[in-house]
Short mmCIF file of C-alpha atoms and ligand atoms in Angstrom, two decimals:
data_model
loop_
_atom_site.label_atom_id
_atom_site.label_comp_id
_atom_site.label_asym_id
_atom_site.label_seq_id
_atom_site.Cartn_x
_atom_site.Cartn_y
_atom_site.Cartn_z
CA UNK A 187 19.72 2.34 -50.31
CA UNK A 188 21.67 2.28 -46.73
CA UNK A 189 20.14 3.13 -43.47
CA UNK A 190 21.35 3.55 -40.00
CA UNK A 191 19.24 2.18 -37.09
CA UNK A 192 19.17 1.24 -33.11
CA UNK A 193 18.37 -1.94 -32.58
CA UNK A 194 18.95 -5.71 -30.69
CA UNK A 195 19.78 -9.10 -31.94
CA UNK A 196 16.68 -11.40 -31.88
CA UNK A 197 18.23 -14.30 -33.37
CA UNK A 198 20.76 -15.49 -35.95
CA UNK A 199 20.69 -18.43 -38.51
CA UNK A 200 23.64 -19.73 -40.45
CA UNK A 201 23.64 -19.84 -44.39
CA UNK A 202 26.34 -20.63 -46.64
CA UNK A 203 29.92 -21.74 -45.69
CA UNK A 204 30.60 -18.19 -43.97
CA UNK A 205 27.45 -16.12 -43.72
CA UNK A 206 24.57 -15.29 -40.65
CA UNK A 207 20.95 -14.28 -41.28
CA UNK A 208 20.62 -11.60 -38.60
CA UNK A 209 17.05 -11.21 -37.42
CA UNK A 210 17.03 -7.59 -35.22
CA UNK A 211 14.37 -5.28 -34.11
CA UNK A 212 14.83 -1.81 -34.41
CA UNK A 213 13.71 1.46 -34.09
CA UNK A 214 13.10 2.43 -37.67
CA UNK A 215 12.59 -0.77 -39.48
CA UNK A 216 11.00 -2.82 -36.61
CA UNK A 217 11.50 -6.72 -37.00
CA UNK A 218 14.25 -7.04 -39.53
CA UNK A 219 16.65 -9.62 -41.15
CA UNK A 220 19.75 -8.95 -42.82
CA UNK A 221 22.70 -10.80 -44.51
CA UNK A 222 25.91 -10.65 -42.42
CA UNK A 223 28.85 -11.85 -44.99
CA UNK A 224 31.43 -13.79 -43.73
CA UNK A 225 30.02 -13.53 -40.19
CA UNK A 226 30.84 -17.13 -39.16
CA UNK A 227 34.53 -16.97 -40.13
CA UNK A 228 35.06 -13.78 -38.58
CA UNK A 229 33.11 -11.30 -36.54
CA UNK A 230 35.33 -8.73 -36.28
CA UNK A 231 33.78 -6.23 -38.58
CA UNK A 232 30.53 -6.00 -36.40
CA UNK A 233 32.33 -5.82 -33.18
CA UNK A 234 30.50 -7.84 -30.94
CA UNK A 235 27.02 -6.50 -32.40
CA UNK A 236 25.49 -9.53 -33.79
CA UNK A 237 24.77 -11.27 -29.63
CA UNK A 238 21.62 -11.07 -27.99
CA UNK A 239 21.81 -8.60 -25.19
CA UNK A 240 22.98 -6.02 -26.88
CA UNK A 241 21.85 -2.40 -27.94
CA UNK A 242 23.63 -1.71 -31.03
CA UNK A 243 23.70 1.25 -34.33
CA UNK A 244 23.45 -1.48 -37.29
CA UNK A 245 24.34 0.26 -40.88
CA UNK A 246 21.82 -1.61 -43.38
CA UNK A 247 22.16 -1.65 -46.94
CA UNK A 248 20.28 -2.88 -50.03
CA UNK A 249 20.19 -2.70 -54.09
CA UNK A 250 17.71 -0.35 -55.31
CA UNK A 251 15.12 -2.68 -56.55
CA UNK A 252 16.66 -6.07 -53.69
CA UNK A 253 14.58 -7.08 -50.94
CA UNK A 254 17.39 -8.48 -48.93
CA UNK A 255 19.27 -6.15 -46.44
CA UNK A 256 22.96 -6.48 -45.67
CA UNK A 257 23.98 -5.58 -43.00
CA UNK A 258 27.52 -3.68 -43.78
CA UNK A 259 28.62 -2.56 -40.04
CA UNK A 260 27.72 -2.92 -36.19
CA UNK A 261 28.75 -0.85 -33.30
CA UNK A 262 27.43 -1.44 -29.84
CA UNK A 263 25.30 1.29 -27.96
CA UNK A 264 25.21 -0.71 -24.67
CA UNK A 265 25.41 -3.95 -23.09
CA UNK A 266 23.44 -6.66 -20.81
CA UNK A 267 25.79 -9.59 -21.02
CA UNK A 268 26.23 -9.56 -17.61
CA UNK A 269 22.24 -10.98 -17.15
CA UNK A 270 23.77 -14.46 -18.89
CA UNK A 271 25.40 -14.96 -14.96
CA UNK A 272 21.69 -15.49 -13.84
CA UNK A 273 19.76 -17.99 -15.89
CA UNK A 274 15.92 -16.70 -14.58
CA UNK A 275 16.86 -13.27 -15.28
CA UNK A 276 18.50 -14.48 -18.82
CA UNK A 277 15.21 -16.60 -18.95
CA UNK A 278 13.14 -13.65 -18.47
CA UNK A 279 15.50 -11.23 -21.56
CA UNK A 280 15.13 -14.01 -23.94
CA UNK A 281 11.16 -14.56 -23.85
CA UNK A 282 10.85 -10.49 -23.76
CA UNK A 283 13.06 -10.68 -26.94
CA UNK A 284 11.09 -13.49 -28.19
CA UNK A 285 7.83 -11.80 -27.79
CA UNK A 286 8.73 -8.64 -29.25
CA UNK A 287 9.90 -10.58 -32.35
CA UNK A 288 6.81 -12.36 -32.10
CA UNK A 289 3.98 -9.50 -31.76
CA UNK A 290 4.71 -6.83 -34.61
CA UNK A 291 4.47 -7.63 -38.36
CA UNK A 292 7.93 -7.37 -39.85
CA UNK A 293 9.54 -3.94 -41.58
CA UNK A 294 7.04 -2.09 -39.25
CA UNK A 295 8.78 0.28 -37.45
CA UNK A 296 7.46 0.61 -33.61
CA UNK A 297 9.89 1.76 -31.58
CA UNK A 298 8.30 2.27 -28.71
CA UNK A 299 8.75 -1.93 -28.49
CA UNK A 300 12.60 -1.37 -28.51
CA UNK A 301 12.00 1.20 -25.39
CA UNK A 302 10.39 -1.27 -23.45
CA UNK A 303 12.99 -4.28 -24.17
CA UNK A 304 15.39 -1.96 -23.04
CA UNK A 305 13.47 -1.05 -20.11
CA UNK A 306 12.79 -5.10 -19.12
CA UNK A 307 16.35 -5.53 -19.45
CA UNK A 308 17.71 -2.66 -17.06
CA UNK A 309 15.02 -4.01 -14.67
CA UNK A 310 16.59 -7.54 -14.67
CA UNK A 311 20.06 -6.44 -14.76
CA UNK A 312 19.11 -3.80 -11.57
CA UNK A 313 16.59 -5.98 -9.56
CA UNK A 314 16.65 -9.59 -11.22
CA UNK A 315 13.80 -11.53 -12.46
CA UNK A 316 10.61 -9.86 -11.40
CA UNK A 317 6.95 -11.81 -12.49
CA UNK A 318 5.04 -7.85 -11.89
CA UNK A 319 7.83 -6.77 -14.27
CA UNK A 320 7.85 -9.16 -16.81
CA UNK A 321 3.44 -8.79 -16.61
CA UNK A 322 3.58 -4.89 -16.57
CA UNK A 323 6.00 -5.43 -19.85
CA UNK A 324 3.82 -7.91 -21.49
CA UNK A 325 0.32 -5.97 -20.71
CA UNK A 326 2.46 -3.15 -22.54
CA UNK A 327 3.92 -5.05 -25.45
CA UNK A 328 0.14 -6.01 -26.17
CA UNK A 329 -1.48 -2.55 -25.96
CA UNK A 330 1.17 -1.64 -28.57
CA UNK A 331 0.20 -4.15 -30.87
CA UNK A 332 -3.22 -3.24 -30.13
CA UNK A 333 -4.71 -6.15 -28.07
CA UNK A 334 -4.42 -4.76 -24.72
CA UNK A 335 -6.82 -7.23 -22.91
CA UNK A 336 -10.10 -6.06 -20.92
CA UNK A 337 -9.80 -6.60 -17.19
CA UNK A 338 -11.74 -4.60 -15.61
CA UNK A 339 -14.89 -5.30 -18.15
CA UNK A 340 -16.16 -8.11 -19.99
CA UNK A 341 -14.53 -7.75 -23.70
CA UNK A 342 -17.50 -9.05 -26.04
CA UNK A 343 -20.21 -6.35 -24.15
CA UNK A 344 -18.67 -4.22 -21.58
CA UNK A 345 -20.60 -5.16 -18.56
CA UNK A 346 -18.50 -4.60 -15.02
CA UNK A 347 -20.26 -7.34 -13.27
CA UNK A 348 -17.30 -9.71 -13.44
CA UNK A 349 -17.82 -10.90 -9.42
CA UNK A 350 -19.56 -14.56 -10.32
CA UNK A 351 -18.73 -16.87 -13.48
CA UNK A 352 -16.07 -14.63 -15.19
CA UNK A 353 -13.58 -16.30 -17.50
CA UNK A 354 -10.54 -15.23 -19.35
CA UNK A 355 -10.57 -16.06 -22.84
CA UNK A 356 -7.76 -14.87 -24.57
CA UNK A 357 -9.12 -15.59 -28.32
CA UNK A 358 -11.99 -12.86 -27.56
CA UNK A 359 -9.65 -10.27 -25.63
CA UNK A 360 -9.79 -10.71 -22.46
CA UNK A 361 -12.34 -10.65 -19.13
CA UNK A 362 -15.57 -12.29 -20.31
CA UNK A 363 -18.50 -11.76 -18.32
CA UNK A 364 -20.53 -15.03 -16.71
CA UNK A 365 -23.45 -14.21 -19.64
CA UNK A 366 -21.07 -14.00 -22.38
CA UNK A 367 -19.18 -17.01 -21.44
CA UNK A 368 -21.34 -19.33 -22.82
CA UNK A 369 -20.15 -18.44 -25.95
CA UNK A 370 -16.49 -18.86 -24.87
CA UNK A 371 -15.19 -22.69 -25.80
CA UNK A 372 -12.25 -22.29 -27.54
CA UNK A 373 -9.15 -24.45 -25.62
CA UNK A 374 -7.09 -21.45 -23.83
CA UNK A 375 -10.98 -20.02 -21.67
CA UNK A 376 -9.64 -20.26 -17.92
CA UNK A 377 -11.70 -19.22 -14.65
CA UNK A 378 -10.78 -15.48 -14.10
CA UNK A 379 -11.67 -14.79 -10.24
CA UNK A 380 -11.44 -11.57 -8.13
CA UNK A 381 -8.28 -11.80 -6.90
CA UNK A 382 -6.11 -12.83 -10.53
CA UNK A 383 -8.57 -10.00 -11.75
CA UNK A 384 -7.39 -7.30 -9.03
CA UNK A 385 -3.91 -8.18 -9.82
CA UNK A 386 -4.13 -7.68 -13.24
CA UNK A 387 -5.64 -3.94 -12.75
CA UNK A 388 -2.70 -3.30 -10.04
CA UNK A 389 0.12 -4.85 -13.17
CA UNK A 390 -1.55 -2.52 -15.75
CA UNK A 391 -1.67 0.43 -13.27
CA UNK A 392 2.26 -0.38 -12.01
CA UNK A 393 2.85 -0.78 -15.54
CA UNK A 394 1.85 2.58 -16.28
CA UNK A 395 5.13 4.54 -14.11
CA UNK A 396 8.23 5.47 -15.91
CA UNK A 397 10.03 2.27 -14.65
CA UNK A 398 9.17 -1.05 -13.54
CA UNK A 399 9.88 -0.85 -10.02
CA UNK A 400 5.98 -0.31 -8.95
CA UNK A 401 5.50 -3.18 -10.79
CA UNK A 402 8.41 -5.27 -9.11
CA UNK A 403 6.85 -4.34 -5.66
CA UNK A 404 3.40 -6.45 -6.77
CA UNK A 405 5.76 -9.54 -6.12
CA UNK A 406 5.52 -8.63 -2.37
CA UNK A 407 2.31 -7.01 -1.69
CA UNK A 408 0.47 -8.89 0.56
CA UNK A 409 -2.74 -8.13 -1.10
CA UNK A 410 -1.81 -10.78 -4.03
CA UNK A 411 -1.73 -14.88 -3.38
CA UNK A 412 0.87 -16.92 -5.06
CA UNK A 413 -2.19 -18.07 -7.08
CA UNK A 414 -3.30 -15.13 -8.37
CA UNK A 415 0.15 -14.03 -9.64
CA UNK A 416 0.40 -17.96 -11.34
CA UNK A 417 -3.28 -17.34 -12.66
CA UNK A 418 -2.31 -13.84 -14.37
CA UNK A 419 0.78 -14.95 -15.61
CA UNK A 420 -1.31 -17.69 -17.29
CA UNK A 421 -3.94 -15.75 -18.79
CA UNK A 422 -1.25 -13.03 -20.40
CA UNK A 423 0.64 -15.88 -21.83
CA UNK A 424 -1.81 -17.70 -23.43
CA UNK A 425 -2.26 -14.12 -24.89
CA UNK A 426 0.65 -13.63 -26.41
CA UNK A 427 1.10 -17.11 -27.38
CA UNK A 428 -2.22 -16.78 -29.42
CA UNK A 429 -1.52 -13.59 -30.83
CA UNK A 430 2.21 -15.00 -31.92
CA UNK A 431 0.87 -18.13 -33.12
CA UNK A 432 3.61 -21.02 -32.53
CA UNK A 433 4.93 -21.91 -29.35
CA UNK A 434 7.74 -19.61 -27.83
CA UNK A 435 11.22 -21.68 -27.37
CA UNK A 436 11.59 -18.86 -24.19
CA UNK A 437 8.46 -20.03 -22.60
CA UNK A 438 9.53 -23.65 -22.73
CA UNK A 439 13.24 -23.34 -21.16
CA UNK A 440 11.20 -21.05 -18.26
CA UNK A 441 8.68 -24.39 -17.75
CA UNK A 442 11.82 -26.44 -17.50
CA UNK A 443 13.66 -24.17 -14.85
CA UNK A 444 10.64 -23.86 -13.12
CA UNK A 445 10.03 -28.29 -12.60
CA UNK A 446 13.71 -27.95 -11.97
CA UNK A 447 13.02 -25.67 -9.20
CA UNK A 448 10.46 -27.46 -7.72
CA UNK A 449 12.96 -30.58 -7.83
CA UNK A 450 13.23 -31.89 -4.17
ZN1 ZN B 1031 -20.37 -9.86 -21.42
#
């Protein structure tokens, strides 16, 4: 059996003497991994395919009755190596990478997930690292997988009154409503206020255009605070993390060029 599919490099493990596990996501198959033979002596047959940032047509192939792919031949579609020259912006591709490899059960094809990697990464190569980018992508990474999180109403009864004791808890889906909450204990329940939840409607409706560039304008609009964007960057990630279930290697190289940011 041989198939031909679109699709990136999520991450590649050595095995052998000579050979690479290739982990990609793509189009048809979803998450994937494949043998790569001889990979580590020389890459020559998959022409530059098999490193991250890169949109390429990988030619799978398996025995009839195996349940390991090869992967026989690479060709690349298109190119983001450049965003490596910028290390927020290469930050920001990696954990987008990470979290699509993280969200969707494997040899489940959604390709609508490799659209919006692609779309993250023209945004950083066009604009640089955005945070109402990388939300808008993440609030649509989790309504594919199905656990698009309630804002605007409380997720355990659907009351709107979120104006006094709201919370966030990500293990119930979202907004919680101050009569709810008492039920909400678990460790990642945060204070959701007014202004994190107004910024979180304005991501999802930015999110919602062709491109990310209404999203990218949240990171100026005066109507936000530098604490609401933190706050809804908080709740979304302890989202995903929850949903992914181990920590995400992405997330922790961002925390450390963030302290090293803040460096005097
Ligand atoms: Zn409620």
């Amino acid at each position: 059996m041989a198939t031909e599919c679109l699709g990136v490099v999520l991450r590649t493990t050595p095995v052998r003497e000579s050979d690479l596990i290739v982990t990609l996501y793509t189009d048809s198959l979803g998450r994937v991994s494949a043998l790569a033979r001889g990979a580590r002596r020389s890459q020559r047959r998959f022409a530059g395919a098999l490193s991250t940032l890169v949109l390429a047509r990988y030619q799978l192939g398996r025995a009839p009755r195996g349940d390991v792919w090869a992967l026989d031949n690479a060709e690349i579609v298109r190119e983001w190596t450049g965003l490596a020259g910028d290390v927020v912006a290469h930050a920001h591709a990696a954990y987008v990478s990470e979290v699509v490899g993280g969200l969707y059960p494997a040899e489940q094809p959604e390709p609508e997930a490799l659209s919006i990697l692609v779309a993250a990464w023209d945004s950083l190569a066009a604009g640089g690292a955005s945070p109402g980018a990388l939300r808008a992508v993440e609030l649509r990474l989790l309504d594919l997988a199905g656990h698009l999180p309630a804002i605007a109403q409380c997720a355990a009864c659907g009351a709107t009154d979120l104006d006094v004791g709201a919370v966030f808890d990500p293990s119930r889906g979202g907004a919680i409503c101050r009569r709810c909450a008492a039920t909400s204990r678990t460790t990642g329940v945060r204070p959701l206020d007014g202004g994190t939840r107004a910024y979180l409607v304005a991501v999802a409706e930015a999110g919602l255009a062709a491109d990310l560039a209404p999203a990218r304008a949240l990171d100026t609009d005066p109507r936000f605070t530098a604490a609401d964007r933190a706050a809804g960057r908080e709740a979304l990630v302890a989202m995903i993390v929850g949903l992914v279930g181990k920590p995400l290697r992405s997330l922790e190289y961002l925390a450390k060029l963030g302290a090293a940011a803040r460096r005097p």
